[in-house]
Tab-separated table of C-alpha atoms in Angstrom:
chain	number	residue	atom	x	y	z
W	1	UNK	CA	4.572	9.660	-14.334
W	2	UNK	CA	6.336	8.406	-11.214
W	3	UNK	CA	7.759	4.890	-11.412
W	4	UNK	CA	9.093	2.994	-8.407
W	5	UNK	CA	11.407	0.023	-8.864
W	6	UNK	CA	12.598	-2.477	-6.271
W	7	UNK	CA	15.560	-4.730	-6.895
W	8	UNK	CA	15.981	-7.602	-6.297
W	9	UNK	CA	12.483	-9.051	-6.657
W	10	UNK	CA	13.428	-11.876	-4.287
W	11	UNK	CA	16.218	-12.487	-1.805
W	12	UNK	CA	17.166	-15.456	0.354
W	13	UNK	CA	19.711	-15.092	3.164
W	14	UNK	CA	20.836	-17.148	6.161
W	15	UNK	CA	19.755	-16.031	9.600
W	16	UNK	CA	21.992	-13.395	11.192
W	17	UNK	CA	23.040	-11.644	8.005
W	18	UNK	CA	22.756	-7.903	7.566
W	19	UNK	CA	20.993	-7.032	4.348
W	20	UNK	CA	19.996	-4.095	2.169
W	21	UNK	CA	16.848	-3.711	0.099
W	22	UNK	CA	16.812	-1.146	-2.686
W	23	UNK	CA	14.138	1.224	-3.958
W	24	UNK	CA	14.512	3.702	-6.809
W	25	UNK	CA	12.083	6.305	-8.133
W	26	UNK	CA	12.088	8.338	-11.326
W	27	UNK	CA	10.700	11.685	-10.127
W	28	UNK	CA	12.626	13.273	-7.252
W	29	UNK	CA	9.791	15.714	-6.435
W	30	UNK	CA	8.571	13.663	-3.506
W	31	UNK	CA	6.970	14.658	-0.198
W	32	UNK	CA	7.957	11.518	1.653
W	33	UNK	CA	8.781	7.853	1.221
W	34	UNK	CA	7.451	4.907	3.194
W	35	UNK	CA	8.614	1.343	3.665
W	36	UNK	CA	6.042	-1.361	4.343
W	37	UNK	CA	6.063	-5.026	5.210
W	38	UNK	CA	3.487	-7.474	3.849
W	39	UNK	CA	3.008	-11.023	5.117
W	40	UNK	CA	1.362	-13.545	2.749
W	41	UNK	CA	-2.361	-12.921	2.321
W	42	UNK	CA	-2.300	-9.905	4.642
W	43	UNK	CA	-2.404	-6.152	4.408
W	44	UNK	CA	0.624	-3.878	4.615
W	45	UNK	CA	2.225	-2.706	7.841
W	46	UNK	CA	4.071	0.608	7.844
W	47	UNK	CA	7.696	0.244	8.972
W	48	UNK	CA	9.303	3.630	8.425
W	49	UNK	CA	8.344	6.983	6.944
W	50	UNK	CA	11.052	9.385	5.760
W	51	UNK	CA	10.184	12.982	4.996
W	52	UNK	CA	11.859	14.499	1.925
W	53	UNK	CA	14.007	16.725	4.168
W	54	UNK	CA	15.362	13.755	6.126
W	55	UNK	CA	18.293	11.493	5.268
W	56	UNK	CA	17.350	8.482	7.356
W	57	UNK	CA	14.995	6.954	9.908
W	58	UNK	CA	15.619	4.130	12.337
W	59	UNK	CA	13.357	1.725	14.160
W	60	UNK	CA	14.968	-1.116	16.073
W	61	UNK	CA	16.958	-3.260	13.638
W	62	UNK	CA	15.641	-1.310	10.653
W	63	UNK	CA	17.262	1.728	9.091
W	64	UNK	CA	15.934	3.475	6.013
W	65	UNK	CA	17.917	6.052	4.084
W	66	UNK	CA	16.808	8.511	1.450
W	67	UNK	CA	18.820	10.208	-1.303
W	68	UNK	CA	16.133	12.304	-2.924
W	69	UNK	CA	18.333	13.900	-5.592
W	70	UNK	CA	19.431	10.534	-6.959
W	71	UNK	CA	16.004	8.939	-6.551
W	72	UNK	CA	17.081	6.173	-4.194
W	73	UNK	CA	16.188	4.703	-0.835
W	74	UNK	CA	17.553	1.693	0.982
W	75	UNK	CA	16.150	-0.375	3.829
W	76	UNK	CA	18.865	-1.905	5.983
W	77	UNK	CA	17.919	-4.867	8.173
W	78	UNK	CA	20.476	-5.801	10.821
W	79	UNK	CA	20.941	-9.323	12.151
W	80	UNK	CA	18.119	-10.821	10.111
W	81	UNK	CA	15.756	-13.359	11.708
W	82	UNK	CA	13.344	-15.919	10.212
W	83	UNK	CA	10.495	-13.709	11.432
W	84	UNK	CA	11.693	-11.002	9.034
W	85	UNK	CA	10.590	-13.189	6.110
W	86	UNK	CA	7.984	-11.179	4.210
W	87	UNK	CA	7.603	-8.913	1.192
W	88	UNK	CA	8.939	-5.389	1.643
W	89	UNK	CA	7.444	-2.569	-0.402
W	90	UNK	CA	8.454	1.042	-0.749
W	91	UNK	CA	6.126	3.837	-1.799
W	92	UNK	CA	6.601	7.522	-2.596
W	93	UNK	CA	4.209	10.419	-2.117
W	94	UNK	CA	4.576	13.322	-4.602
W	95	UNK	CA	4.922	16.855	-3.300
W	96	UNK	CA	2.375	18.347	-5.727
W	97	UNK	CA	-0.920	17.441	-7.372
W	98	UNK	CA	-2.497	14.142	-6.454
W	99	UNK	CA	-0.716	13.139	-3.273
W	100	UNK	CA	-1.522	9.420	-3.330
W	101	UNK	CA	1.324	6.942	-2.874
W	102	UNK	CA	2.950	5.144	-5.807
W	103	UNK	CA	4.208	1.679	-4.863
W	104	UNK	CA	7.034	-0.524	-6.034
W	105	UNK	CA	6.330	-4.199	-6.672
W	106	UNK	CA	8.290	-5.296	-3.612
W	107	UNK	CA	11.198	-7.515	-2.601
W	108	UNK	CA	10.272	-10.942	-1.258
W	109	UNK	CA	12.688	-11.803	1.561
W	110	UNK	CA	13.287	-15.288	2.907
W	111	UNK	CA	15.524	-15.633	5.981
W	112	UNK	CA	16.695	-19.225	6.396
W	113	UNK	CA	17.086	-20.525	9.963
O	1	UNK	CA	-8.342	-1.431	19.441
O	2	UNK	CA	-8.130	1.005	16.547
O	3	UNK	CA	-7.777	-0.209	13.003
O	4	UNK	CA	-9.260	-0.868	9.597
O	5	UNK	CA	-11.693	-3.719	9.050
O	6	UNK	CA	-12.267	-5.162	5.616
O	7	UNK	CA	-14.968	-7.718	5.020
O	8	UNK	CA	-15.364	-10.347	3.863
O	9	UNK	CA	-11.879	-11.872	3.713
O	10	UNK	CA	-12.804	-14.031	0.697
O	11	UNK	CA	-15.520	-13.288	-1.845
O	12	UNK	CA	-16.676	-15.373	-4.789
O	13	UNK	CA	-18.939	-14.046	-7.512
O	14	UNK	CA	-20.174	-15.035	-10.926
O	15	UNK	CA	-19.233	-12.938	-13.922
O	16	UNK	CA	-21.780	-10.209	-14.594
O	17	UNK	CA	-22.654	-9.588	-10.947
O	18	UNK	CA	-21.825	-6.430	-9.030
O	19	UNK	CA	-20.181	-6.899	-5.644
O	20	UNK	CA	-19.487	-4.481	-2.783
O	21	UNK	CA	-16.413	-4.693	-0.553
O	22	UNK	CA	-16.667	-3.192	2.899
O	23	UNK	CA	-14.041	-0.986	4.568
O	24	UNK	CA	-14.554	0.511	8.040
O	25	UNK	CA	-12.009	2.424	10.139
O	26	UNK	CA	-12.162	3.658	13.730
O	27	UNK	CA	-8.942	5.674	13.568
O	28	UNK	CA	-10.750	8.959	12.888
O	29	UNK	CA	-8.739	9.358	9.690
O	30	UNK	CA	-9.950	11.796	7.054
O	31	UNK	CA	-8.322	10.191	4.009
O	32	UNK	CA	-9.181	6.716	2.759
O	33	UNK	CA	-7.911	4.735	-0.227
O	34	UNK	CA	-8.662	1.621	-2.248
O	35	UNK	CA	-5.824	-0.294	-3.893
O	36	UNK	CA	-5.753	-3.399	-6.033
O	37	UNK	CA	-2.877	-5.901	-5.844
O	38	UNK	CA	-2.206	-8.564	-8.475
O	39	UNK	CA	0.377	-11.358	-8.028
O	40	UNK	CA	3.948	-10.091	-8.192
O	41	UNK	CA	2.846	-6.503	-8.703
O	42	UNK	CA	2.764	-3.397	-6.620
O	43	UNK	CA	-0.427	-1.756	-5.450
O	44	UNK	CA	-2.470	0.241	-7.947
O	45	UNK	CA	-4.770	3.037	-6.817
O	46	UNK	CA	-8.464	2.637	-7.638
O	47	UNK	CA	-10.166	5.497	-5.768
O	48	UNK	CA	-9.385	7.780	-2.865
O	49	UNK	CA	-11.272	10.164	-0.625
O	50	UNK	CA	-9.793	13.086	1.320
O	51	UNK	CA	-13.008	14.010	3.089
O	52	UNK	CA	-16.607	12.884	3.569
O	53	UNK	CA	-18.825	13.216	0.478
O	54	UNK	CA	-15.826	13.705	-1.804
O	55	UNK	CA	-13.715	11.178	-3.736
O	56	UNK	CA	-11.417	11.068	-6.765
O	57	UNK	CA	-10.493	8.472	-9.358
O	58	UNK	CA	-7.146	6.787	-9.154
O	59	UNK	CA	-5.181	5.138	-11.935
O	60	UNK	CA	-7.529	2.215	-12.572
O	61	UNK	CA	-11.031	3.478	-11.674
O	62	UNK	CA	-12.852	2.044	-14.696
O	63	UNK	CA	-15.394	-0.581	-13.652
O	64	UNK	CA	-15.347	0.484	-9.982
O	65	UNK	CA	-17.447	2.875	-7.903
O	66	UNK	CA	-17.229	4.193	-4.327
O	67	UNK	CA	-19.147	6.287	-1.826
O	68	UNK	CA	-18.052	8.228	1.263
O	69	UNK	CA	-21.198	9.078	3.205
O	70	UNK	CA	-19.562	8.596	6.599
O	71	UNK	CA	-16.029	9.369	7.764
O	72	UNK	CA	-15.446	5.822	8.960
O	73	UNK	CA	-16.760	3.984	5.892
O	74	UNK	CA	-15.525	3.765	2.283
O	75	UNK	CA	-17.195	0.857	0.425
O	76	UNK	CA	-15.985	-0.215	-3.012
O	77	UNK	CA	-18.335	-1.671	-5.638
O	78	UNK	CA	-16.824	-3.826	-8.357
O	79	UNK	CA	-19.225	-3.632	-11.271
O	80	UNK	CA	-19.776	-6.014	-14.163
O	81	UNK	CA	-17.940	-3.472	-16.353
O	82	UNK	CA	-14.619	-4.338	-14.696
O	83	UNK	CA	-12.972	-6.671	-17.203
O	84	UNK	CA	-10.613	-8.502	-14.878
O	85	UNK	CA	-11.924	-8.180	-11.311
O	86	UNK	CA	-10.211	-11.168	-9.709
O	87	UNK	CA	-7.586	-9.646	-7.381
O	88	UNK	CA	-6.638	-8.802	-3.805
O	89	UNK	CA	-8.240	-5.524	-2.700
O	90	UNK	CA	-6.731	-3.384	0.036
O	91	UNK	CA	-8.289	-0.464	1.875
O	92	UNK	CA	-6.111	2.110	3.649
O	93	UNK	CA	-6.449	5.314	5.617
O	94	UNK	CA	-4.274	8.075	7.042
O	95	UNK	CA	-4.405	11.311	9.043
O	96	UNK	CA	-2.696	13.209	6.263
O	97	UNK	CA	0.341	13.500	4.063
O	98	UNK	CA	2.843	13.462	6.941
O	99	UNK	CA	1.437	10.308	8.505
O	100	UNK	CA	1.908	6.640	7.702
O	101	UNK	CA	-0.713	4.789	5.693
O	102	UNK	CA	-2.628	2.144	7.671
O	103	UNK	CA	-4.026	-0.884	5.852
O	104	UNK	CA	-6.786	-3.396	6.413
O	105	UNK	CA	-6.139	-7.109	5.898
O	106	UNK	CA	-7.658	-7.150	2.445
O	107	UNK	CA	-10.450	-8.919	0.566
O	108	UNK	CA	-9.594	-11.563	-1.994
O	109	UNK	CA	-12.209	-11.447	-4.757
O	110	UNK	CA	-12.584	-14.296	-7.219
O	111	UNK	CA	-14.921	-13.913	-10.182
O	112	UNK	CA	-15.665	-16.935	-12.356
């Protein structure tokens, strides 16, 4: 059974810092991996989707990398801003069988002004 | 404006009552999903549907039921058999496996 782990559970940084969020998964047979953002009391917003054949994806100040063989992904946020404060979740989709996403429990990020 | 609408935002029920959560999408997506989120935890899959009139159980389907009579609608019923129904419920949809998952803003259900 796929397990997705995100470390750290919470992170507080001063504004302007570059930071890295980590995601690891136990089964490398994945179809793709997605990173989401969740604001308090809201639904999830998709940030980046990386196909299993890709190494990274970029969107603005966000860069997500994928090392499928080692079961790891990172989300890099450049020049963090207070508006980046939210919970970030990663999720993996298996490449066989039931193709529903399995989610990590998230990293809660606080960017201090 | 395309998106997923979940209603109501907050729902309060007495123990022993069934309750139905609404999920409507106008994105023309085939696949729809229901997830449950508890504090400090990731999302857990309740039910999903790849196509109209077809749905499958997720990891925690006991005490829940769904229907998919229309492409745009995927209501979730929380029955009295669900032992711990108080949670945040999220509905999602997607074009397919290569596409991002889109979420509604959730329904917070409190059962007392």
